[in-house]
C-alpha cells in the first residue's frame, strides 16, 4: 500500500465494513428497487404466467404421445424459460441500463467491494426465480391438473437443474451485458435472443417435433438442457423414450450447464465494465 | 512532499488524438478549498475524473492522497468523496427513498456520518422519505452531494455541484462547504459561478482549452488587486468614467470640485468575472 495512514486523520482506525454486511445492503437495494418498479415486476413475474394461461387454455387438454397432457409438458418448459428469464434476460438488460445511467460508475467510486454488487444481483435472481417457480406450480396445479413431482429424487433433480441452470444463465447474463453497447438497445438485443431460444428449445413446441437441424442448434445453448431437465422432473419416466436421445441424459445436462457456467464466468470477469465506453 | 492532497504534473489526455487536457500542473494543499474555473469543454471534468480514478490519462504524473488514482484500492476510495457532474441514476429509475440511498451509500464506508446527519447537511430532511425519482432537479443534486459526503471524505471532489440550486440552496451549500473545510476536508470544486469560487475557494485555477492559464487566490487573480480602478460619477453633462491608478486622488479632486457629495460616485476594481473573461480570451 502506498497510502500514508498516519497523517491523514479521518478514516483511520476504522475497519472497512465486512463483505457480508455490504452484500446484505446490496441485496436489499436490489430487491427494493425491483419490487417498486411496477413494470419490472409485471414483465418478469406475469409474462410466463400469462403465457401459461394462454397456452394452457388453448392446448392444455391435448394429449401428447405417452399419455402426457400438453399442460404438463408446457409447465416444464415454462419453468425453464422462467429461470432463464429471471437470470439471463434480467441481468443482460438491467446491467447495461445501470451502466448507462451512471449507477455503476457511482458505485465504482466507492470502497464497496465489487463482489457485493454481484451478490446483490444473485440474491435478486434467486428470489425472482423462486417466487416465479412457485407461482407457475400453483397455477398449474389449480387450473391445469399439473402433477407435481412424485418422489424425492425428482425434487432433487428439480433443485439441481434449477440451481445449475440459473448459475449458468446468471453468469452468461453478466457476460452478455458487456457485449451490449448501451442501455437503450439492451431490451431490443436481448429479448429476441431469449424468444428464439425459447422457440427452438422446446418451450412452446414439443422438442422432439422440431426439425433435426433446429434441435442441433438448440443443443448448443443452455435453455434446451434446462427444459430437458425439467421434463425429467414433470413427465413420466416412460416419456424419456420420446427424447431425441431416448433418455433424460442427466449427466450431459449437468456437463453442458457446467461448461456454460465456466464460459460465462471467464467472459464476465474479463469484460465487465463499470462505465460506458463513451465515458472517456 | 507531505502537504499536497493532490499533485499533478504534465497531465495529458487525448480524445481521438486531440488533447482535452494538455499539460496541466496542479497542486492542492491539504485542507484547501480549490476551485477549477473554465469555459465549457475546457477540460475540468476530464481532469477531475482522472483524479478520481475513473479515466485513464495519456501522460503526466498524478498523486491523490499519495496514491496514483489509476491504481487505487478500496482503502483509498474510502478517503475520497465524489460528486460527478452528471449521473442519471437518481432520476431515471430510482425507486429508493432519500434515506435508503444515503443509508446504503454509508454502508460502503468504514467511518460514515449518520445518514440523517448527511441528509440534514444538504437540507433534505423534509424529503427524507421521498423517492429519489420524485425529487426536483435541485433536490436531486443535493442528494448527490449528500451521497458524496456521507463517507466522511478527507478529500471531496465536486464537479459543478450547485447547478440547478436555487439561491437559498446555494447559500446553504456554501455554508456546508465552509463547515467541511473548517473541519479539515480538502475540496476540489469546479464551477461556472464566479461568485461561488470567490466566496469559497482559497485558490482558483483558470483552465482554458486544456491548459492552466493562471492559479491564485480569487482576490488577486489576474493582478486584480493592483489593476487600475474605474471611477464613475454623474457630471453636469452626463455620466463620466475615468480609469486610473490613483482613484483616491481622483475622488479627492472631484469632492473639491463638487464641494461635497459627488453624484452617483462609484469606484470599482475589475470583478473576478472581468479578469476571468479576459484570461480565457473572451472579447467581453
Ligand atoms: N468521453 C469523451 N469522448 C470524447 N471527447 C470527450 C469526452 N469527454 C470529454 N471530451 C472532450 O474533451 C474536452 C473537455 O471536456 P470536459 O468534459 O473535461 O470539459 P469541462 O471543462 O468539464 O466542460 P463543462 O464546463 O461543459 O462541464 C471537450 O472538448 C470534450 O468534447
Ligand atoms: Mg464538466
Coordinates of C-alpha atoms and ligand atoms in Angstrom, one line a residue:
Chain A
X1 CA 0.0 0.0 0.0
X2 CA 1.2 3.4 -0.9
X3 CA -1.2 5.4 1.2
X4 CA 0.2 7.1 4.3
X5 CA -2.2 6.2 7.1
X6 CA -0.8 8.2 10.0
X7 CA -1.0 11.7 8.8
X8 CA -4.5 11.5 7.3
X9 CA -6.7 11.9 10.4
X10 CA -10.2 10.8 9.3
X11 CA -10.9 7.3 8.2
X12 CA -8.0 5.7 10.0
X13 CA -8.6 3.2 12.8
X14 CA -11.9 2.1 11.3
X15 CA -12.3 -1.3 9.8
X16 CA -13.9 -1.5 6.4
X17 CA -17.4 -3.0 6.6
X18 CA -17.5 -6.7 6.1
X19 CA -18.3 -8.2 2.7
X20 CA -21.3 -9.9 4.3
X21 CA -22.8 -6.7 5.6
X22 CA -22.2 -4.8 2.4
X23 CA -23.7 -7.7 0.4
X24 CA -26.8 -7.6 2.6
X25 CA -27.2 -3.9 1.9
X26 CA -26.8 -4.6 -1.9
X27 CA -29.4 -7.4 -1.8
X28 CA -31.8 -5.0 0.0
X29 CA -31.2 -2.3 -2.6
X30 CA -31.8 -4.7 -5.5
X31 CA -34.9 -6.2 -4.0
X32 CA -36.5 -2.9 -3.1
X33 CA -35.7 -1.4 -6.4
X34 CA -37.2 -4.4 -8.2
X35 CA -40.3 -4.6 -6.1
X36 CA -41.0 -0.9 -6.5
X37 CA -40.7 -0.9 -10.3
X38 CA -44.0 -2.0 -11.4
X39 CA -43.1 -2.7 -15.0
X40 CA -40.2 -4.9 -13.9
X41 CA -42.4 -6.9 -11.6
X42 CA -45.1 -7.3 -14.2
X43 CA -42.8 -8.3 -17.0
X44 CA -40.7 -10.7 -15.0
X45 CA -43.5 -12.4 -13.0
X46 CA -46.5 -12.0 -15.1
X47 CA -45.2 -12.8 -18.5
X48 CA -44.5 -16.5 -18.0
X49 CA -47.8 -16.8 -16.2
X50 CA -49.8 -15.1 -19.0
X51 CA -48.1 -17.5 -21.4
X52 CA -49.0 -20.5 -19.3
X53 CA -52.6 -19.3 -19.1
X54 CA -52.8 -18.8 -22.9
X55 CA -51.1 -22.0 -23.9
X56 CA -52.8 -24.0 -21.2
X57 CA -56.2 -22.8 -22.2
X58 CA -55.7 -23.4 -25.9
X59 CA -53.8 -26.6 -25.9
X60 CA -53.9 -27.8 -22.3
X61 CA -56.3 -30.7 -22.9
X62 CA -54.4 -32.1 -25.8
X63 CA -52.7 -35.4 -25.2
X64 CA -49.1 -35.9 -26.3
X65 CA -47.6 -39.2 -27.1
X66 CA -47.0 -41.3 -23.9
X67 CA -50.2 -40.1 -22.3
X68 CA -48.9 -36.7 -21.2
X69 CA -51.1 -33.6 -21.3
X70 CA -49.7 -30.6 -23.1
X71 CA -50.1 -28.5 -20.0
X72 CA -47.8 -30.9 -18.1
X73 CA -45.2 -30.6 -20.9
X74 CA -45.7 -26.8 -21.1
X75 CA -45.2 -26.2 -17.4
X76 CA -41.8 -27.9 -17.5
X77 CA -40.8 -25.7 -20.4
X78 CA -42.2 -22.5 -18.8
X79 CA -40.3 -23.2 -15.6
X80 CA -37.1 -23.5 -17.5
X81 CA -37.9 -20.4 -19.5
X82 CA -38.8 -18.5 -16.3
X83 CA -35.4 -19.4 -14.8
X84 CA -33.7 -18.3 -18.0
X85 CA -35.7 -15.0 -18.0
X86 CA -35.1 -14.1 -14.4
X87 CA -31.4 -14.7 -14.7
X88 CA -30.0 -14.1 -18.2
X89 CA -32.6 -11.8 -19.6
X90 CA -33.0 -9.8 -16.4
X91 CA -29.2 -9.1 -16.0
X92 CA -28.3 -8.7 -19.6
X93 CA -30.9 -5.9 -19.8
X94 CA -30.6 -4.3 -16.3
X95 CA -26.8 -4.1 -16.2
X96 CA -26.3 -2.0 -19.4
X97 CA -29.1 0.3 -18.2
X98 CA -27.3 0.8 -14.9
X99 CA -24.1 1.3 -16.7
X100 CA -25.7 4.0 -18.9
X101 CA -27.3 5.8 -16.1
X102 CA -24.1 6.1 -14.2
X103 CA -25.3 3.9 -11.3
X104 CA -22.4 1.6 -11.8
X105 CA -19.9 4.5 -12.0
X106 CA -21.3 5.9 -8.8
X107 CA -20.7 2.5 -7.1
X108 CA -17.2 2.1 -8.6
X109 CA -16.2 5.4 -7.0
X110 CA -16.9 4.0 -3.5
X111 CA -15.0 1.4 -1.5
X112 CA -17.8 -1.1 -1.9
X113 CA -16.3 -4.5 -2.5
X114 CA -17.2 -5.1 -6.2
X115 CA -18.2 -8.7 -5.4
X116 CA -21.0 -7.3 -3.2
X117 CA -22.7 -5.8 -6.3
X118 CA -22.8 -9.3 -7.8
X119 CA -24.0 -10.9 -4.6
X120 CA -26.9 -8.4 -4.7
X121 CA -27.8 -9.4 -8.2
X122 CA -27.6 -13.1 -7.4
X123 CA -29.9 -12.7 -4.5
X124 CA -32.4 -10.8 -6.7
X125 CA -32.2 -13.5 -9.4
X126 CA -32.7 -16.2 -6.8
X127 CA -35.7 -14.6 -5.2
X128 CA -37.4 -13.9 -8.6
X129 CA -36.7 -17.4 -9.7
X130 CA -38.1 -19.0 -6.6
X131 CA -41.3 -16.9 -6.5
X132 CA -41.9 -17.4 -10.1
X133 CA -41.5 -21.1 -9.9
X134 CA -43.9 -21.3 -7.0
X135 CA -46.5 -19.3 -8.9
X136 CA -46.1 -21.4 -12.0
X137 CA -46.6 -24.6 -10.0
X138 CA -49.5 -23.2 -8.1
X139 CA -51.4 -22.1 -11.3
X140 CA -50.5 -25.4 -13.0
X141 CA -52.0 -27.4 -10.1
X142 CA -55.0 -25.2 -9.7
X143 CA -56.1 -24.8 -13.3
X144 CA -54.3 -27.3 -15.5
X145 CA -54.3 -30.6 -13.5
X146 CA -50.5 -30.4 -13.2
X147 CA -49.0 -33.4 -11.4
X148 CA -46.2 -32.3 -9.1
X149 CA -43.0 -34.4 -8.9
X150 CA -43.9 -37.5 -7.1
X151 CA -40.6 -38.5 -5.5
X152 CA -37.7 -37.1 -3.5
X153 CA -35.4 -38.0 -6.4
X154 CA -37.5 -35.8 -8.8
X155 CA -37.5 -32.9 -6.4
X156 CA -33.8 -33.2 -6.1
X157 CA -33.4 -33.2 -9.9
X158 CA -35.7 -30.1 -9.9
X159 CA -33.3 -28.4 -7.4
X160 CA -30.0 -29.1 -9.1
X161 CA -31.2 -28.4 -12.6
X162 CA -32.6 -25.1 -11.4
X163 CA -29.5 -24.1 -9.4
X164 CA -27.1 -25.1 -12.2
X165 CA -29.3 -23.6 -14.9
X166 CA -29.6 -20.3 -13.0
X167 CA -25.9 -20.2 -12.3
X168 CA -25.0 -20.6 -15.9
X169 CA -27.6 -18.1 -17.1
X170 CA -26.7 -15.6 -14.4
X171 CA -23.0 -15.7 -15.4
X172 CA -24.0 -15.6 -19.1
X173 CA -26.3 -12.6 -18.4
X174 CA -23.5 -10.7 -16.8
X175 CA -21.2 -11.6 -19.7
X176 CA -23.8 -10.6 -22.3
X177 CA -24.2 -7.3 -20.5
X178 CA -20.7 -6.4 -21.5
X179 CA -21.4 -7.1 -25.1
X180 CA -24.5 -4.8 -25.2
X181 CA -23.3 -1.4 -26.1
X182 CA -25.9 0.7 -24.3
X183 CA -28.9 0.5 -22.1
X184 CA -31.4 1.8 -24.7
X185 CA -30.8 -1.1 -27.1
X186 CA -30.4 -3.8 -24.4
X187 CA -34.0 -5.0 -24.5
X188 CA -34.1 -4.9 -28.3
X189 CA -30.9 -7.0 -28.4
X190 CA -31.6 -9.5 -25.6
X191 CA -35.3 -10.1 -25.8
X192 CA -35.3 -11.6 -29.4
X193 CA -32.4 -13.9 -28.4
X194 CA -34.5 -15.2 -25.5
X195 CA -37.6 -15.7 -27.6
X196 CA -35.8 -17.5 -30.3
X197 CA -34.1 -19.8 -27.8
X198 CA -37.5 -20.5 -26.2
X199 CA -38.9 -21.5 -29.6
X200 CA -36.1 -23.8 -30.5
X201 CA -35.5 -25.3 -27.1
X202 CA -38.9 -27.0 -26.6
X203 CA -40.7 -24.4 -24.5
X204 CA -43.6 -23.7 -26.9
X205 CA -43.3 -26.7 -29.1
X206 CA -42.6 -30.3 -28.3
X207 CA -38.9 -30.5 -28.7
X208 CA -38.9 -33.9 -30.5
X209 CA -41.3 -32.5 -33.1
X210 CA -38.8 -29.8 -34.2
X211 CA -36.6 -30.3 -37.3
X212 CA -33.3 -32.1 -36.6
X213 CA -31.2 -29.1 -37.5
X214 CA -33.1 -26.9 -35.1
X215 CA -32.6 -29.4 -32.3
X216 CA -28.9 -29.4 -33.1
X217 CA -28.6 -25.6 -32.9
X218 CA -30.7 -25.6 -29.7
X219 CA -28.5 -28.2 -28.0
X220 CA -25.5 -25.8 -28.1
X221 CA -27.3 -23.5 -25.7
X222 CA -28.3 -24.0 -22.1
X223 CA -32.0 -23.5 -22.3
X224 CA -32.5 -26.8 -24.2
X225 CA -30.8 -28.7 -21.5
X226 CA -32.8 -26.9 -18.8
X227 CA -36.1 -27.7 -20.4
X228 CA -35.0 -31.3 -20.8
X229 CA -34.0 -31.5 -17.2
X230 CA -37.4 -30.1 -16.2
X231 CA -39.2 -32.6 -18.4
X232 CA -37.4 -35.3 -16.5
X233 CA -38.9 -33.8 -13.4
X234 CA -42.5 -33.4 -14.6
X235 CA -43.0 -36.1 -17.2
X236 CA -43.4 -39.9 -16.5
X237 CA -40.2 -41.9 -16.8
X238 CA -41.6 -43.7 -19.9
X239 CA -41.6 -40.4 -21.7
X240 CA -37.8 -40.4 -21.8
X241 CA -38.0 -42.6 -24.9
X242 CA -39.6 -39.6 -26.7
X243 CA -36.5 -37.5 -26.2
X244 CA -34.2 -37.3 -29.2
X245 CA -31.5 -39.3 -27.3
X246 CA -34.1 -41.7 -25.9
X247 CA -33.0 -40.8 -22.4
X248 CA -33.1 -37.9 -19.9
X249 CA -29.3 -37.6 -20.1
X250 CA -28.8 -36.1 -16.6
X251 CA -25.1 -36.4 -16.9
X252 CA -24.9 -34.5 -20.1
X253 CA -27.3 -31.8 -18.8
X254 CA -25.0 -31.2 -15.8
X255 CA -21.9 -31.1 -18.1
X256 CA -23.3 -28.7 -20.6
X257 CA -24.6 -26.3 -17.9
X258 CA -21.3 -26.5 -16.1
X259 CA -19.3 -25.7 -19.2
X260 CA -21.6 -22.7 -19.9
X261 CA -21.1 -21.6 -16.3
X262 CA -17.3 -21.6 -16.8
X263 CA -17.6 -19.8 -20.1
X264 CA -19.9 -17.2 -18.6
X265 CA -17.6 -16.7 -15.6
X266 CA -14.5 -16.2 -17.7
X267 CA -16.1 -13.8 -20.1
X268 CA -17.9 -11.9 -17.3
X269 CA -14.8 -11.4 -15.3
X270 CA -12.7 -10.3 -18.2
X271 CA -15.1 -8.0 -19.8
X272 CA -17.3 -6.4 -17.1
X273 CA -17.3 -2.6 -17.4
X274 CA -18.5 -0.2 -14.7
X275 CA -18.6 2.7 -17.1
X276 CA -19.9 3.3 -20.6
X277 CA -17.4 3.0 -23.3
X278 CA -18.2 6.6 -24.4
X279 CA -17.4 7.9 -21.0
X280 CA -13.7 8.7 -21.7
Chain B
X1 CA 6.0 16.5 -0.2
X2 CA 3.6 15.6 2.6
X3 CA 1.4 18.6 2.4
X4 CA -0.2 18.1 -1.0
X5 CA -3.5 16.4 -1.2
X6 CA -3.3 16.5 -4.9
X7 CA -0.2 16.8 -7.0
X8 CA -0.4 16.8 -10.8
X9 CA 2.4 17.4 -13.3
X10 CA 2.2 17.5 -17.0
X11 CA -1.2 15.8 -17.2
X12 CA -2.3 15.0 -20.7
X13 CA -5.5 13.3 -22.0
X14 CA -6.3 12.9 -25.7
X15 CA -9.6 12.1 -27.3
X16 CA -9.4 10.9 -30.9
X17 CA -5.9 12.2 -31.0
X18 CA -6.9 15.7 -29.8
X19 CA -5.8 17.0 -26.4
X20 CA -8.6 17.7 -23.9
X21 CA -6.1 18.2 -21.2
X22 CA -2.8 19.5 -22.4
X23 CA 0.0 19.6 -19.8
X24 CA -1.8 20.6 -16.6
X25 CA 0.2 21.1 -13.4
X26 CA -1.8 21.5 -10.2
X27 CA -1.1 21.3 -6.5
X28 CA -3.9 21.3 -4.0
X29 CA -2.8 21.5 -0.3
X30 CA -4.4 19.6 2.5
X31 CA -7.3 21.4 3.9
X32 CA -7.6 23.8 1.0
X33 CA -10.7 24.6 -1.0
X34 CA -9.5 24.8 -4.6
X35 CA -11.7 25.8 -7.5
X36 CA -11.3 25.0 -11.2
X37 CA -12.8 27.6 -13.4
X38 CA -13.1 27.4 -17.1
X39 CA -15.5 27.6 -20.1
X40 CA -17.5 24.6 -21.3
X41 CA -15.1 22.0 -22.8
X42 CA -12.0 23.4 -21.1
X43 CA -11.1 20.1 -19.6
X44 CA -12.4 20.4 -16.0
X45 CA -14.4 17.2 -15.8
X46 CA -11.7 15.3 -17.7
X47 CA -9.1 16.4 -15.2
X48 CA -11.3 15.8 -12.2
X49 CA -12.3 12.3 -13.4
X50 CA -8.7 11.3 -13.9
X51 CA -8.0 12.4 -10.3
X52 CA -11.0 10.4 -9.1
X53 CA -9.6 7.3 -10.8
X54 CA -12.3 6.9 -13.4
X55 CA -10.5 7.9 -16.6
X56 CA -7.1 6.9 -17.9
X57 CA -4.5 9.5 -18.7
X58 CA -2.2 9.7 -21.7
X59 CA 0.6 11.3 -19.9
X60 CA 1.8 13.1 -16.7
X61 CA 2.1 12.2 -13.1
X62 CA -0.8 12.2 -10.7
X63 CA -0.8 11.7 -6.9
X64 CA -4.0 12.0 -5.0
X65 CA -3.6 11.4 -1.2
X66 CA -0.2 10.0 -2.1
X67 CA -1.6 7.4 -4.5
X68 CA -1.8 7.2 -8.2
X69 CA -5.6 7.1 -8.8
X70 CA -5.2 4.8 -11.8
X71 CA -4.1 2.1 -9.3
X72 CA -6.3 3.0 -6.4
X73 CA -7.7 0.4 -4.0
X74 CA -10.8 0.4 -1.7
X75 CA -8.9 1.9 1.2
X76 CA -8.1 4.9 -1.0
X77 CA -11.6 5.2 -2.1
X78 CA -12.8 5.2 1.4
X79 CA -10.9 8.5 1.9
X80 CA -12.4 10.4 -1.0
X81 CA -15.9 11.6 -1.8
X82 CA -17.2 12.1 -5.3
X83 CA -20.0 14.3 -6.7
X84 CA -20.0 13.8 -10.5
X85 CA -21.1 16.4 -12.9
X86 CA -23.7 14.1 -14.4
X87 CA -25.3 10.9 -13.3
X88 CA -28.8 9.9 -14.2
X89 CA -29.4 7.0 -11.8
X90 CA -31.2 9.1 -9.3
X91 CA -33.6 10.4 -11.9
X92 CA -34.0 7.5 -14.3
X93 CA -35.3 4.7 -12.2
X94 CA -34.6 5.2 -8.6
X95 CA -37.4 4.0 -6.5
X96 CA -35.3 4.2 -3.4
X97 CA -36.0 7.0 -0.9
X98 CA -33.5 9.6 0.0
X99 CA -32.8 7.9 3.3
X100 CA -32.4 4.5 1.7
X101 CA -30.0 6.0 -0.8
X102 CA -27.9 7.7 1.8
X103 CA -28.1 4.8 4.2
X104 CA -26.9 2.3 1.6
X105 CA -24.0 4.6 0.5
X106 CA -23.0 5.0 4.1
X107 CA -22.8 1.2 4.5
X108 CA -19.9 1.0 2.0
X109 CA -17.6 3.2 4.1
X110 CA -15.6 2.4 7.2
X111 CA -16.5 5.5 9.2
X112 CA -19.6 7.1 7.7
X113 CA -21.6 10.0 9.0
X114 CA -25.0 9.0 10.3
X115 CA -27.2 9.1 7.2
X116 CA -29.7 11.6 8.8
X117 CA -26.9 13.9 9.5
X118 CA -25.7 13.9 5.9
X119 CA -29.3 14.5 4.8
X120 CA -29.7 17.4 7.2
X121 CA -26.4 18.9 6.0
X122 CA -27.8 19.2 2.4
X123 CA -31.2 20.4 3.7
X124 CA -33.2 17.4 2.6
X125 CA -34.6 16.4 5.9
X126 CA -38.1 17.2 4.8
X127 CA -37.7 14.9 1.8
X128 CA -36.1 12.1 3.7
X129 CA -38.8 9.6 2.8
X130 CA -39.4 10.8 -0.7
X131 CA -38.3 8.6 -3.6
X132 CA -35.3 9.9 -5.4
X133 CA -37.1 9.8 -8.7
X134 CA -39.8 12.2 -7.3
X135 CA -37.3 14.9 -6.3
X136 CA -36.9 18.2 -8.2
X137 CA -33.7 18.7 -10.2
X138 CA -32.1 20.8 -7.4
X139 CA -33.1 18.4 -4.7
X140 CA -31.7 15.5 -6.6
X141 CA -28.4 17.4 -6.9
X142 CA -28.4 17.9 -3.1
X143 CA -28.9 14.2 -2.7
X144 CA -25.8 13.8 -5.0
X145 CA -23.9 16.0 -2.6
X146 CA -25.2 14.0 0.4
X147 CA -24.0 10.8 -1.2
X148 CA -20.6 12.4 -1.7
X149 CA -20.1 13.5 1.9
X150 CA -21.7 10.6 3.8
X151 CA -18.5 8.6 3.8
X152 CA -16.7 11.4 5.7
X153 CA -14.1 12.0 3.0
X154 CA -10.8 13.6 3.6
X155 CA -10.8 14.8 0.0
X156 CA -14.1 15.8 -1.7
X157 CA -14.4 16.3 -5.5
X158 CA -17.4 18.4 -6.5
X159 CA -18.0 18.8 -10.3
X160 CA -20.4 21.7 -10.7
X161 CA -22.2 20.7 -7.6
X162 CA -24.6 23.7 -7.4
X163 CA -26.0 23.5 -10.9
X164 CA -29.8 23.8 -10.5
X165 CA -29.7 25.1 -6.9
X166 CA -32.0 28.0 -6.0
X167 CA -30.2 31.0 -4.4
X168 CA -31.1 29.9 -0.9
X169 CA -29.9 26.3 -1.5
X170 CA -26.7 27.7 -2.9
X171 CA -26.1 29.8 0.2
X172 CA -26.8 26.8 2.3
X173 CA -24.4 24.8 0.2
X174 CA -21.7 27.4 0.7
X175 CA -22.2 27.1 4.4
X176 CA -21.9 23.3 4.1
X177 CA -18.6 23.6 2.2
X178 CA -17.2 26.1 4.7
X179 CA -18.1 23.8 7.5
X180 CA -16.4 20.9 5.8
X181 CA -13.3 23.0 5.1
X182 CA -13.1 24.1 8.7
X183 CA -13.2 20.5 9.8
X184 CA -10.2 19.9 7.6
X185 CA -11.7 18.4 4.4
X186 CA -9.8 19.2 1.2
X187 CA -12.1 20.2 -1.5
X188 CA -11.7 20.4 -5.3
X189 CA -14.6 22.2 -6.8
X190 CA -15.4 23.1 -10.4
X191 CA -18.0 25.7 -11.1
X192 CA -19.2 28.3 -13.6
X193 CA -20.3 30.6 -10.8
X194 CA -17.6 33.1 -10.2
X195 CA -19.2 34.4 -7.1
X196 CA -19.2 30.8 -5.8
X197 CA -15.5 30.4 -6.5
X198 CA -14.8 33.8 -5.0
X199 CA -16.8 33.0 -1.9
X200 CA -15.5 29.5 -1.2
X201 CA -12.1 29.0 -2.8
X202 CA -8.7 29.6 -1.1
X203 CA -7.2 29.4 -4.6
X204 CA -8.6 29.3 -8.1
X205 CA -7.1 27.8 -11.2
X206 CA -8.4 29.1 -14.5
X207 CA -8.3 26.4 -17.2
X208 CA -8.9 27.0 -20.9
X209 CA -8.5 24.6 -23.8
X210 CA -6.9 22.1 -21.6
X211 CA -4.2 24.4 -20.2
X212 CA -4.0 26.2 -16.9
X213 CA -4.0 29.9 -17.5
X214 CA -3.4 31.1 -14.0
X215 CA -3.6 30.0 -10.4
X216 CA -4.1 32.2 -7.4
X217 CA -6.3 33.4 -4.7
X218 CA -9.5 34.9 -6.2
X219 CA -8.8 38.3 -4.8
X220 CA -5.5 38.7 -6.6
X221 CA -6.2 36.7 -9.7
X222 CA -5.1 38.3 -12.9
X223 CA -3.5 41.1 -11.0
X224 CA -6.9 42.2 -9.9
X225 CA -5.8 43.8 -6.6
X226 CA -3.4 46.1 -8.4
X227 CA -5.4 46.7 -11.5
X228 CA -6.4 50.2 -12.5
X229 CA -9.6 51.3 -10.8
X230 CA -12.5 52.9 -12.6
X231 CA -14.2 56.0 -11.0
X232 CA -17.7 56.8 -12.2
X233 CA -19.9 59.7 -11.4
X234 CA -22.6 61.9 -12.8
X235 CA -21.3 65.2 -14.1
X236 CA -23.4 68.1 -15.3
X237 CA -23.1 66.9 -18.9
X238 CA -23.9 63.2 -18.1
X239 CA -22.2 60.1 -16.7
X240 CA -18.5 60.1 -16.7
X241 CA -15.8 57.5 -16.0
X242 CA -12.1 57.6 -15.7
X243 CA -9.7 54.6 -15.3
X244 CA -6.8 55.4 -13.0
X245 CA -4.1 54.1 -10.9
X246 CA -4.8 56.7 -8.3
X247 CA -8.5 56.6 -7.6
X248 CA -8.2 58.3 -4.2
X249 CA -6.7 61.4 -5.8
X250 CA -9.4 61.5 -8.4
X251 CA -12.1 61.3 -5.8
X252 CA -10.4 64.0 -3.7
X253 CA -10.4 66.3 -6.7
X254 CA -14.0 65.5 -7.5
X255 CA -15.0 66.2 -3.9
X256 CA -13.3 69.5 -4.1
X257 CA -14.9 70.4 -7.4
X258 CA -18.5 69.4 -6.3
X259 CA -17.9 70.9 -2.9
X260 CA -19.4 67.9 -1.0
X261 CA -21.3 64.9 -2.4
X262 CA -20.3 63.7 -5.8
X263 CA -23.4 62.5 -7.6
X264 CA -23.6 58.7 -8.1
X265 CA -20.0 58.2 -7.2
X266 CA -18.6 54.6 -7.7
X267 CA -15.1 53.3 -7.5
X268 CA -14.6 49.8 -8.8
X269 CA -11.8 47.3 -9.4
X270 CA -12.3 44.7 -12.2
X271 CA -14.5 41.9 -10.9
X272 CA -13.4 38.3 -10.9
X273 CA -15.7 37.9 -13.9
X274 CA -13.8 40.7 -15.8
X275 CA -10.4 39.2 -15.2
X276 CA -11.7 35.7 -15.9
X277 CA -13.2 36.7 -19.2
X278 CA -10.0 38.4 -20.2
X279 CA -8.0 35.4 -19.2
X280 CA -10.0 32.9 -21.3
X281 CA -9.7 35.3 -24.2
X282 CA -13.4 36.4 -24.4
X283 CA -14.0 39.6 -26.2
X284 CA -16.4 40.8 -23.5
Ligands
LIG1 N1 -15.7 10.8 -23.5 C1 -15.3 11.7 -24.3 N2 -15.0 11.4 -25.6 C2 -14.6 12.3 -26.4 N3 -14.3 13.5 -26.1 C3 -14.5 13.9 -24.9 C4 -15.0 13.0 -23.9 N4 -15.1 13.7 -22.7 C5 -14.7 14.9 -23.0 N5 -14.4 15.1 -24.2 C6 -13.9 16.4 -24.8 O1 -12.9 16.9 -24.0 C7 -13.0 18.3 -23.8 C8 -13.1 18.6 -22.4 O2 -14.3 18.1 -21.8 P1 -14.7 18.2 -20.3 O3 -15.9 17.5 -20.1 O4 -13.5 17.9 -19.5 O5 -15.0 19.8 -20.2 P2 -15.5 20.7 -18.9 O6 -14.4 21.7 -18.7 O7 -15.8 19.8 -17.8 O8 -16.7 21.4 -19.5 P3 -18.2 21.7 -18.9 O9 -18.0 23.0 -18.2 O10 -19.1 21.9 -20.1 O11 -18.5 20.6 -18.0 C9 -14.2 18.7 -24.6 O12 -13.8 19.2 -25.9 C10 -15.0 17.4 -24.8 O13 -15.7 17.4 -26.0
LIG2 MG1 -17.5 19.4 -16.9

